[in-house]
mmCIF file of C-alpha atoms and ligand atoms in Angstrom:
data_model
loop_
_atom_site.group_PDB
_atom_site.id
_atom_site.type_symbol
_atom_site.label_atom_id
_atom_site.label_comp_id
_atom_site.label_asym_id
_atom_site.label_seq_id
_atom_site.Cartn_x
_atom_site.Cartn_y
_atom_site.Cartn_z
ATOM 1 C CA MET A 63 129.203 85.737 87.744
ATOM 2 C CA ASN A 64 126.919 87.232 90.410
ATOM 3 C CA PRO A 65 125.689 90.622 89.074
ATOM 4 C CA MET A 66 126.762 92.435 92.239
ATOM 5 C CA LEU A 67 130.271 90.983 91.932
ATOM 6 C CA GLU A 68 130.331 91.950 88.270
ATOM 7 C CA ALA A 69 129.313 95.509 89.211
ATOM 8 C CA ALA A 70 131.925 95.658 91.997
ATOM 9 C CA LEU A 71 134.630 94.591 89.555
ATOM 10 C CA GLY A 72 133.244 97.204 87.145
ATOM 11 C CA LEU A 73 134.144 100.086 89.469
ATOM 12 C CA ALA A 74 137.261 100.869 87.405
ATOM 13 C CA ASP A 75 135.231 101.122 84.193
ATOM 14 C CA GLN A 76 132.628 103.284 85.901
ATOM 15 C CA LEU A 77 135.333 105.726 86.985
ATOM 16 C CA ARG A 78 136.744 105.745 83.435
ATOM 17 C CA TRP A 79 133.251 106.492 82.127
ATOM 18 C CA ALA A 80 133.053 109.474 84.483
ATOM 19 C CA SER A 81 136.501 110.715 83.458
ATOM 20 C CA ARG A 82 135.292 110.899 79.831
ATOM 21 C CA LEU A 83 132.165 112.937 80.573
ATOM 22 C CA HIS A 84 131.890 116.081 78.489
ATOM 23 C CA LEU A 85 129.663 118.346 80.460
ATOM 24 C CA PRO A 86 127.976 121.582 79.454
ATOM 25 C CA GLU A 87 128.750 124.721 81.411
ATOM 26 C CA MET A 88 127.643 124.259 85.009
ATOM 27 C CA PRO A 89 126.224 126.820 87.399
ATOM 28 C CA SER A 90 128.772 127.736 90.038
ATOM 29 C CA GLY A 91 128.664 128.564 93.696
ATOM 30 C CA GLU A 92 131.076 129.607 96.401
ATOM 31 C CA ARG A 93 129.799 126.671 98.463
ATOM 32 C CA VAL A 94 128.303 123.349 97.457
ATOM 33 C CA LEU A 95 125.612 121.205 99.018
ATOM 34 C CA VAL A 96 125.343 117.661 97.709
ATOM 35 C CA THR A 97 122.020 116.108 98.583
ATOM 36 C CA GLY A 98 121.364 112.378 98.298
ATOM 37 C CA MET A 99 120.705 109.258 100.339
ATOM 38 C CA GLY A 100 122.339 105.872 100.814
ATOM 39 C CA GLY A 101 124.317 104.552 97.860
ATOM 40 C CA SER A 102 123.839 107.887 96.087
ATOM 41 C CA GLY A 103 124.461 110.109 99.105
ATOM 42 C CA ILE A 104 127.966 108.796 99.713
ATOM 43 C CA SER A 105 128.971 110.692 96.561
ATOM 44 C CA GLY A 106 128.421 113.776 98.690
ATOM 45 C CA ASP A 107 130.852 112.526 101.343
ATOM 46 C CA ILE A 108 133.408 111.984 98.574
ATOM 47 C CA ALA A 109 132.728 115.443 97.131
ATOM 48 C CA GLY A 110 133.192 116.955 100.587
ATOM 49 C CA LEU A 111 136.568 115.263 100.901
ATOM 50 C CA LEU A 112 137.756 116.336 97.432
ATOM 51 C CA ALA A 113 136.545 119.894 97.948
ATOM 52 C CA GLY A 114 138.183 120.185 101.367
ATOM 53 C CA GLU A 115 141.507 119.119 99.884
ATOM 54 C CA ALA A 116 141.066 121.753 97.179
ATOM 55 C CA GLY A 117 140.385 124.439 99.801
ATOM 56 C CA ARG A 118 136.683 124.601 98.964
ATOM 57 C CA LEU A 119 133.573 123.799 100.947
ATOM 58 C CA ALA A 120 131.163 121.060 99.882
ATOM 59 C CA LEU A 121 128.837 119.575 102.471
ATOM 60 C CA VAL A 122 126.615 116.558 102.158
ATOM 61 C CA HIS A 123 122.957 116.680 103.156
ATOM 62 C CA LYS A 124 121.148 113.413 103.842
ATOM 63 C CA SER A 125 117.663 114.438 104.859
ATOM 64 C CA TYR A 126 114.488 116.329 103.912
ATOM 65 C CA GLY A 127 114.494 120.024 103.040
ATOM 66 C CA LEU A 128 117.714 121.996 103.294
ATOM 67 C CA PRO A 129 119.875 123.025 106.250
ATOM 68 C CA GLY A 130 119.137 126.482 107.631
ATOM 69 C CA TRP A 131 122.351 128.017 106.314
ATOM 70 C CA ALA A 132 121.417 127.356 102.678
ATOM 71 C CA ALA A 133 119.101 130.389 102.425
ATOM 72 C CA ARG A 134 121.895 132.738 103.444
ATOM 73 C CA GLU A 135 124.913 131.083 101.831
ATOM 74 C CA ARG A 136 123.129 130.124 98.589
ATOM 75 C CA PRO A 137 125.167 127.007 97.731
ATOM 76 C CA LEU A 138 125.211 125.242 94.410
ATOM 77 C CA VAL A 139 122.917 122.256 95.064
ATOM 78 C CA VAL A 140 123.945 118.969 93.453
ATOM 79 C CA ALA A 141 121.086 116.476 93.783
ATOM 80 C CA VAL A 142 122.145 112.842 93.383
ATOM 81 C CA SER A 143 119.679 109.965 93.230
ATOM 82 C CA TYR A 144 120.284 106.863 91.168
ATOM 83 C CA SER A 145 116.560 106.184 90.747
ATOM 84 C CA GLY A 146 115.684 109.875 90.692
ATOM 85 C CA ASN A 147 112.743 109.135 92.959
ATOM 86 C CA THR A 148 114.064 109.228 96.525
ATOM 87 C CA GLU A 149 111.704 111.331 98.613
ATOM 88 C CA GLU A 150 114.266 113.014 100.866
ATOM 89 C CA THR A 151 116.301 114.109 97.825
ATOM 90 C CA LEU A 152 113.198 115.372 96.010
ATOM 91 C CA SER A 153 112.211 117.288 99.145
ATOM 92 C CA ALA A 154 115.673 118.929 99.250
ATOM 93 C CA VAL A 155 115.333 119.804 95.567
ATOM 94 C CA ALA A 156 111.898 121.363 96.170
ATOM 95 C CA ALA A 157 113.403 123.480 98.963
ATOM 96 C CA ALA A 158 116.283 124.497 96.676
ATOM 97 C CA GLN A 159 113.790 125.527 93.992
ATOM 98 C CA GLU A 160 111.831 127.580 96.479
ATOM 99 C CA LEU A 161 115.022 129.468 97.317
ATOM 100 C CA GLN A 162 115.935 129.641 93.608
ATOM 101 C CA LEU A 163 119.344 128.108 94.278
ATOM 102 C CA PRO A 164 121.558 127.025 91.376
ATOM 103 C CA MET A 165 121.101 123.288 90.876
ATOM 104 C CA VAL A 166 122.521 120.309 89.002
ATOM 105 C CA ALA A 167 120.779 116.921 89.006
ATOM 106 C CA ILE A 168 122.367 113.492 88.617
ATOM 107 C CA SER A 169 120.222 110.370 88.140
ATOM 108 C CA THR A 170 119.290 107.593 85.748
ATOM 109 C CA GLY A 171 115.984 109.388 85.159
ATOM 110 C CA GLY A 172 112.937 109.460 87.442
ATOM 111 C CA LYS A 173 111.243 112.535 88.857
ATOM 112 C CA LEU A 174 114.576 114.252 89.461
ATOM 113 C CA ALA A 175 115.329 114.258 85.723
ATOM 114 C CA GLU A 176 111.866 115.668 84.997
ATOM 115 C CA ILE A 177 112.235 118.399 87.595
ATOM 116 C CA ALA A 178 115.635 119.387 86.190
ATOM 117 C CA ARG A 179 114.243 119.456 82.650
ATOM 118 C CA THR A 180 111.294 121.648 83.650
ATOM 119 C CA ALA A 181 113.560 123.975 85.635
ATOM 120 C CA GLY A 182 116.142 124.194 82.845
ATOM 121 C CA ALA A 183 118.809 122.872 85.247
ATOM 122 C CA PRO A 184 121.618 120.615 83.967
ATOM 123 C CA HIS A 185 120.959 116.885 84.354
ATOM 124 C CA VAL A 186 123.696 114.245 84.088
ATOM 125 C CA GLU A 187 122.235 110.901 83.049
ATOM 126 C CA ILE A 188 123.789 107.840 84.682
ATOM 127 C CA PRO A 189 123.659 104.370 83.050
ATOM 128 C CA SER A 190 120.698 102.448 84.449
ATOM 129 C CA GLY A 191 120.115 98.808 85.406
ATOM 130 C CA LEU A 192 122.198 98.610 88.588
ATOM 131 C CA GLN A 193 121.532 98.791 92.286
ATOM 132 C CA PRO A 194 122.350 102.390 93.331
ATOM 133 C CA ARG A 195 125.173 101.222 95.607
ATOM 134 C CA ALA A 196 126.670 99.288 92.697
ATOM 135 C CA ALA A 197 126.878 102.487 90.648
ATOM 136 C CA LEU A 198 129.189 104.429 92.962
ATOM 137 C CA GLY A 199 131.832 104.984 90.274
ATOM 138 C CA TYR A 200 129.254 106.539 87.959
ATOM 139 C CA LEU A 201 127.614 108.640 90.664
ATOM 140 C CA ALA A 202 130.607 109.905 92.607
ATOM 141 C CA GLY A 203 132.657 110.249 89.424
ATOM 142 C CA ALA A 204 129.889 112.343 87.852
ATOM 143 C CA VAL A 205 129.615 114.555 90.948
ATOM 144 C CA SER A 206 133.344 115.252 90.842
ATOM 145 C CA MET A 207 133.223 116.068 87.130
ATOM 146 C CA VAL A 208 130.236 118.374 87.700
ATOM 147 C CA LEU A 209 132.180 120.172 90.409
ATOM 148 C CA GLU A 210 135.184 120.434 88.115
ATOM 149 C CA ALA A 211 132.959 121.930 85.396
ATOM 150 C CA ALA A 212 131.511 124.318 87.995
ATOM 151 C CA GLY A 213 135.024 125.543 88.812
ATOM 152 C CA VAL A 214 134.849 124.178 92.363
ATOM 153 C CA LEU A 215 137.295 121.274 91.963
ATOM 154 C CA PRO A 216 140.537 121.162 89.980
ATOM 155 C CA ASP A 217 141.014 118.644 87.151
ATOM 156 C CA GLN A 218 139.474 115.311 88.160
ATOM 157 C CA VAL A 219 140.463 113.252 85.139
ATOM 158 C CA GLY A 220 143.941 112.325 86.387
ATOM 159 C CA GLY A 221 142.639 111.129 89.756
ATOM 160 C CA LEU A 222 139.767 109.141 88.229
ATOM 161 C CA GLN A 223 142.131 107.474 85.775
ATOM 162 C CA GLU A 224 144.699 106.623 88.429
ATOM 163 C CA ALA A 225 141.892 105.153 90.532
ATOM 164 C CA ALA A 226 140.842 102.953 87.604
ATOM 165 C CA SER A 227 144.430 101.728 87.012
ATOM 166 C CA VAL A 228 144.947 100.950 90.704
ATOM 167 C CA LEU A 229 141.715 98.919 90.674
ATOM 168 C CA ASP A 230 142.886 97.094 87.521
ATOM 169 C CA SER A 231 146.093 96.058 89.256
ATOM 170 C CA LEU A 232 144.267 95.039 92.442
ATOM 171 C CA PHE A 233 141.637 92.869 90.767
ATOM 172 C CA GLY A 234 142.940 92.057 87.290
ATOM 173 C CA LYS A 235 140.352 91.587 84.562
ATOM 174 C CA ASP A 236 138.719 88.564 86.176
ATOM 175 C CA GLY A 237 138.784 89.509 89.857
ATOM 176 C CA GLN A 238 141.765 87.289 90.679
ATOM 177 C CA GLY A 239 144.409 89.851 91.674
ATOM 178 C CA PRO A 240 146.025 90.602 95.060
ATOM 179 C CA GLY A 241 143.105 92.797 96.139
ATOM 180 C CA ALA A 242 140.725 89.874 95.767
ATOM 181 C CA GLU A 243 143.058 87.635 97.787
ATOM 182 C CA LEU A 244 143.187 90.202 100.578
ATOM 183 C CA ALA A 245 139.392 90.513 100.437
ATOM 184 C CA GLU A 246 139.044 86.741 100.807
ATOM 185 C CA ASP A 247 141.332 86.704 103.855
ATOM 186 C CA LEU A 248 139.395 89.518 105.489
ATOM 187 C CA ALA A 249 136.066 87.842 104.732
ATOM 188 C CA GLU A 250 137.430 84.693 106.376
ATOM 189 C CA GLY A 251 138.195 86.691 109.528
ATOM 190 C CA LEU A 252 134.665 88.102 109.527
ATOM 191 C CA VAL A 253 132.741 84.815 109.199
ATOM 192 C CA GLY A 254 129.814 84.946 111.632
ATOM 193 C CA ARG A 255 131.030 88.245 113.060
ATOM 194 C CA VAL A 256 129.877 91.851 113.239
ATOM 195 C CA PRO A 257 132.293 94.062 111.286
ATOM 196 C CA VAL A 258 133.417 97.294 112.907
ATOM 197 C CA ILE A 259 135.350 99.460 110.481
ATOM 198 C CA TYR A 260 137.896 101.970 111.719
ATOM 199 C CA GLY A 261 138.767 104.813 109.360
ATOM 200 C CA GLY A 262 141.026 107.804 109.851
ATOM 201 C CA PRO A 263 140.442 111.406 108.870
ATOM 202 C CA GLY A 264 140.045 111.930 105.117
ATOM 203 C CA GLY A 265 139.574 109.218 102.519
ATOM 204 C CA SER A 266 139.875 106.217 104.818
ATOM 205 C CA GLY A 267 137.069 107.700 106.904
ATOM 206 C CA VAL A 268 134.763 108.013 103.891
ATOM 207 C CA ALA A 269 135.717 104.473 102.847
ATOM 208 C CA ALA A 270 134.854 103.218 106.358
ATOM 209 C CA LEU A 271 131.322 104.530 105.910
ATOM 210 C CA ARG A 272 131.078 102.761 102.547
ATOM 211 C CA TRP A 273 132.342 99.459 104.054
ATOM 212 C CA LYS A 274 129.703 99.671 106.777
ATOM 213 C CA THR A 275 126.843 100.293 104.369
ATOM 214 C CA GLN A 276 128.033 97.570 101.977
ATOM 215 C CA PHE A 277 128.053 95.032 104.830
ATOM 216 C CA ASN A 278 124.543 96.201 105.689
ATOM 217 C CA GLU A 279 123.123 95.980 102.179
ATOM 218 C CA ASN A 280 125.198 93.280 100.464
ATOM 219 C CA SER A 281 125.866 90.955 103.409
ATOM 220 C CA LYS A 282 122.578 91.799 105.216
ATOM 221 C CA ARG A 283 124.597 92.181 108.368
ATOM 222 C CA ALA A 284 124.810 94.687 111.193
ATOM 223 C CA ALA A 285 128.076 96.601 110.819
ATOM 224 C CA TYR A 286 129.455 99.778 112.304
ATOM 225 C CA ALA A 287 132.023 102.410 111.389
ATOM 226 C CA SER A 288 134.060 104.608 113.701
ATOM 227 C CA TRP A 289 136.764 107.153 113.130
ATOM 228 C CA LEU A 290 140.147 107.897 114.605
ATOM 229 C CA PRO A 291 141.147 109.982 116.442
ATOM 230 C CA GLU A 292 137.608 110.500 117.825
ATOM 231 C CA LEU A 293 136.982 106.845 118.768
ATOM 232 C CA ASP A 294 139.961 106.943 121.125
ATOM 233 C CA HIS A 295 137.948 109.362 123.246
ATOM 234 C CA ASN A 296 134.922 107.127 123.731
ATOM 235 C CA GLU A 297 134.527 103.818 121.857
ATOM 236 C CA LEU A 298 137.908 102.549 123.036
ATOM 237 C CA VAL A 299 136.457 102.205 126.525
ATOM 238 C CA GLY A 300 133.516 100.226 125.198
ATOM 239 C CA TRP A 301 135.299 96.956 124.442
ATOM 240 C CA ALA A 302 136.257 96.117 127.988
ATOM 241 C CA SER A 303 133.101 95.043 129.796
ATOM 242 C CA ILE A 304 131.655 92.055 127.893
ATOM 243 C CA PRO A 305 134.758 90.370 126.445
ATOM 244 C CA GLU A 306 133.075 86.944 126.446
ATOM 245 C CA LEU A 307 130.733 88.386 123.800
ATOM 246 C CA THR A 308 133.009 90.770 121.893
ATOM 247 C CA ARG A 309 135.850 88.221 121.633
ATOM 248 C CA ARG A 310 133.397 85.972 119.820
ATOM 249 C CA VAL A 311 131.483 88.314 117.547
ATOM 250 C CA ILE A 312 133.363 91.524 116.794
ATOM 251 C CA GLY A 313 135.781 91.822 113.864
ATOM 252 C CA ILE A 314 137.581 95.144 113.451
ATOM 253 C CA VAL A 315 138.982 96.226 110.084
ATOM 254 C CA GLU A 316 141.376 99.193 110.081
ATOM 255 C CA LEU A 317 141.517 101.309 106.919
ATOM 256 C CA ARG A 318 144.921 102.955 106.753
ATOM 257 C CA ASP A 319 146.661 105.530 104.577
ATOM 258 C CA SER A 320 150.462 105.817 104.574
ATOM 259 C CA ALA A 321 149.989 109.616 104.455
ATOM 260 C CA GLU A 322 147.831 109.696 107.601
ATOM 261 C CA HIS A 323 148.839 112.107 110.379
ATOM 262 C CA PRO A 324 151.717 110.516 112.349
ATOM 263 C CA ARG A 325 149.738 110.752 115.579
ATOM 264 C CA VAL A 326 146.809 109.009 113.892
ATOM 265 C CA ALA A 327 149.236 106.263 112.811
ATOM 266 C CA LYS A 328 150.419 105.930 116.408
ATOM 267 C CA ARG A 329 146.824 105.849 117.590
ATOM 268 C CA PHE A 330 145.957 103.037 115.162
ATOM 269 C CA GLU A 331 148.804 100.948 116.657
ATOM 270 C CA LEU A 332 147.896 101.662 120.269
ATOM 271 C CA THR A 333 144.164 101.257 119.669
ATOM 272 C CA ARG A 334 144.831 97.855 118.113
ATOM 273 C CA GLN A 335 146.835 96.834 121.198
ATOM 274 C CA ILE A 336 144.131 97.972 123.616
ATOM 275 C CA ALA A 337 140.906 97.111 121.745
ATOM 276 C CA GLY A 338 142.361 94.148 119.859
ATOM 277 C CA ALA A 339 142.572 92.092 123.040
ATOM 278 C CA ASP A 340 138.796 92.134 123.440
ATOM 279 C CA VAL A 341 137.647 91.395 119.896
ATOM 280 C CA ALA A 342 137.764 88.255 117.743
ATOM 281 C CA PHE A 343 139.688 89.592 114.776
ATOM 282 C CA VAL A 344 141.582 92.668 113.579
ATOM 283 C CA GLY A 345 142.450 93.109 109.909
ATOM 284 C CA THR A 346 144.132 95.985 108.092
ATOM 285 C CA VAL A 347 143.826 97.413 104.594
ATOM 286 C CA TRP A 348 146.225 100.049 103.241
ATOM 287 C CA ALA A 349 145.089 102.558 100.624
ATOM 288 C CA GLN A 350 146.933 102.271 97.308
ATOM 289 C CA GLY A 351 148.014 104.922 94.819
ATOM 290 C CA GLU A 352 148.883 108.584 95.025
ATOM 291 C CA THR A 353 145.745 110.605 94.412
ATOM 292 C CA THR A 354 142.795 110.867 96.778
ATOM 293 C CA TRP A 355 140.640 109.185 94.140
ATOM 294 C CA ALA A 356 142.996 106.196 93.848
ATOM 295 C CA LYS A 357 143.273 105.787 97.614
ATOM 296 C CA LEU A 358 139.529 105.961 98.036
ATOM 297 C CA ALA A 359 138.812 103.590 95.154
ATOM 298 C CA SER A 360 141.337 101.014 96.399
ATOM 299 C CA LEU A 361 139.807 100.927 99.888
ATOM 300 C CA ILE A 362 136.258 100.947 98.540
ATOM 301 C CA GLY A 363 136.992 98.306 95.887
ATOM 302 C CA ILE A 364 138.398 95.892 98.459
ATOM 303 C CA GLY A 365 135.563 96.593 100.914
ATOM 304 C CA ASP A 366 132.909 95.967 98.272
ATOM 305 C CA LEU A 367 134.480 92.581 97.560
ATOM 306 C CA VAL A 368 134.761 91.656 101.245
ATOM 307 C CA SER A 369 131.046 92.408 101.712
ATOM 308 C CA LEU A 370 130.214 90.148 98.755
ATOM 309 C CA PHE A 371 132.464 87.324 99.976
ATOM 310 C CA VAL A 372 130.891 87.563 103.436
ATOM 311 C CA ALA A 373 127.458 87.353 101.769
ATOM 312 C CA ALA A 374 128.557 84.283 99.791
ATOM 313 C CA GLN A 375 129.868 82.523 102.926
ATOM 314 C CA ALA A 376 126.568 83.178 104.677
ATOM 315 C CA GLY A 377 124.581 81.967 101.651
ATOM 316 C CA VAL A 378 122.981 85.391 101.261
ATOM 317 C CA ASP A 379 121.993 86.961 97.917
ATOM 318 C CA PRO A 380 123.755 90.357 97.938
ATOM 319 C CA LEU A 381 121.422 91.995 95.438
ATOM 320 C CA PRO A 382 117.958 92.550 96.934
ATOM 321 C CA VAL A 383 117.407 94.994 99.774
ATOM 322 C CA ALA A 384 113.875 93.897 100.689
ATOM 323 C CA PRO A 385 113.574 95.832 103.979
ATOM 324 C CA ILE A 386 114.481 99.108 102.201
ATOM 325 C CA GLU A 387 111.937 98.424 99.450
ATOM 326 C CA MET A 388 109.294 97.469 102.041
ATOM 327 C CA LEU A 389 109.904 100.642 104.008
ATOM 328 C CA LYS A 390 109.704 102.827 100.877
ATOM 329 C CA GLN A 391 106.451 101.058 99.917
ATOM 330 C CA ARG A 392 104.927 101.587 103.354
ATOM 331 C CA LEU A 393 105.936 105.245 103.381
ATOM 332 C CA ALA A 394 104.344 105.684 99.956
ATOM 333 C CA GLU A 395 101.095 104.239 101.323
ATOM 334 C CA GLU A 396 101.000 106.650 104.283
HETATM 335 C C1 LIG B 562 120.369 100.443 97.155
HETATM 336 C C2 LIG B 562 121.035 101.553 97.840
HETATM 337 C C3 LIG B 562 120.214 102.511 98.648
HETATM 338 C C4 LIG B 562 119.751 103.702 97.772
HETATM 339 C C5 LIG B 562 118.913 104.687 98.591
HETATM 340 C C6 LIG B 562 118.547 105.924 97.789
HETATM 341 O O1 LIG B 562 121.286 99.744 96.362
HETATM 342 O O2 LIG B 562 122.234 101.676 97.782
HETATM 343 O O3 LIG B 562 120.996 102.952 99.746
HETATM 344 O O4 LIG B 562 120.884 104.353 97.244
HETATM 345 O O5 LIG B 562 117.748 104.055 99.038
HETATM 346 O O6 LIG B 562 118.012 105.609 96.536
HETATM 347 P P1 LIG B 562 118.581 106.360 95.236
HETATM 348 O O7 LIG B 562 120.040 106.034 95.186
HETATM 349 O O8 LIG B 562 117.828 105.775 94.093
HETATM 350 O O9 LIG B 562 118.307 107.806 95.451
#
């Protein structure tokens, strides 16, 4: 089996791994800033969602240094980098150290682990040997458990375990379940097309971002994400003027949640009627399960598979991300 497919089907086990983490006491903070990039950084988007639902504030930071408010608000900084060597994340950590902010580090090792060790800050070690984006269950699961241990999030174990069971029922043990069938149908609709993923507020919105980046990195394809209700105030107008192009190349996938705001549900229907006329394909995926974790994992699990099936149809190896490596190399030489 392709290693990226194996890792995608391993999402349930990664979440179970996270649910069994026994963490030492964690520093706490009234607010949280999760810093990380790409396949690691999306853990911060997930943390932000979980914290918001728990009435707490966790923001994600995907850049150098720290945002200006950090000096005054003194958040708990959770630094996430699969390799432990991503320069933006290390820069944020250096800024956090300068301000003497409480910090937790999550990585497979790398400089981030060394910095945490030297600073006496907790470090959660993630299993190595994967592409960062293929380790989302480890990374995001670990962030949520860290935030539970820090007293920011309520019990995460139930949600992580429900997410794993929902993934089991979607994909079976061998990747042959109903989720895989749906993923194949969606991939069929996206052959030779540019995916545009529509999420709603909350988990489907975070999942939309993940779908986009998985199309980029696994399928090596331009892909875009937009969010309702905001897109109804701008992007909706953008489908009308070059229909001869958009009706050929654009495939929209809606990520839906049965608990979405009723006006958002209405907007999804109306947006499909209006925009759907000028694009080649519109597909829909409904989140499964009860908890936020399960809903997120079901949407993400299906999206990961669609991106791999699209790669397979195009004869593309989903694993390497040569342009990212080349860019990192060139930056290192500067
Ligand atoms: C590669 C991937 C990238 C990395 C990003 C940051 O699979 O997903 O988006 O996640 O370049 O690197 P790490 O995760 O090592 O901090």
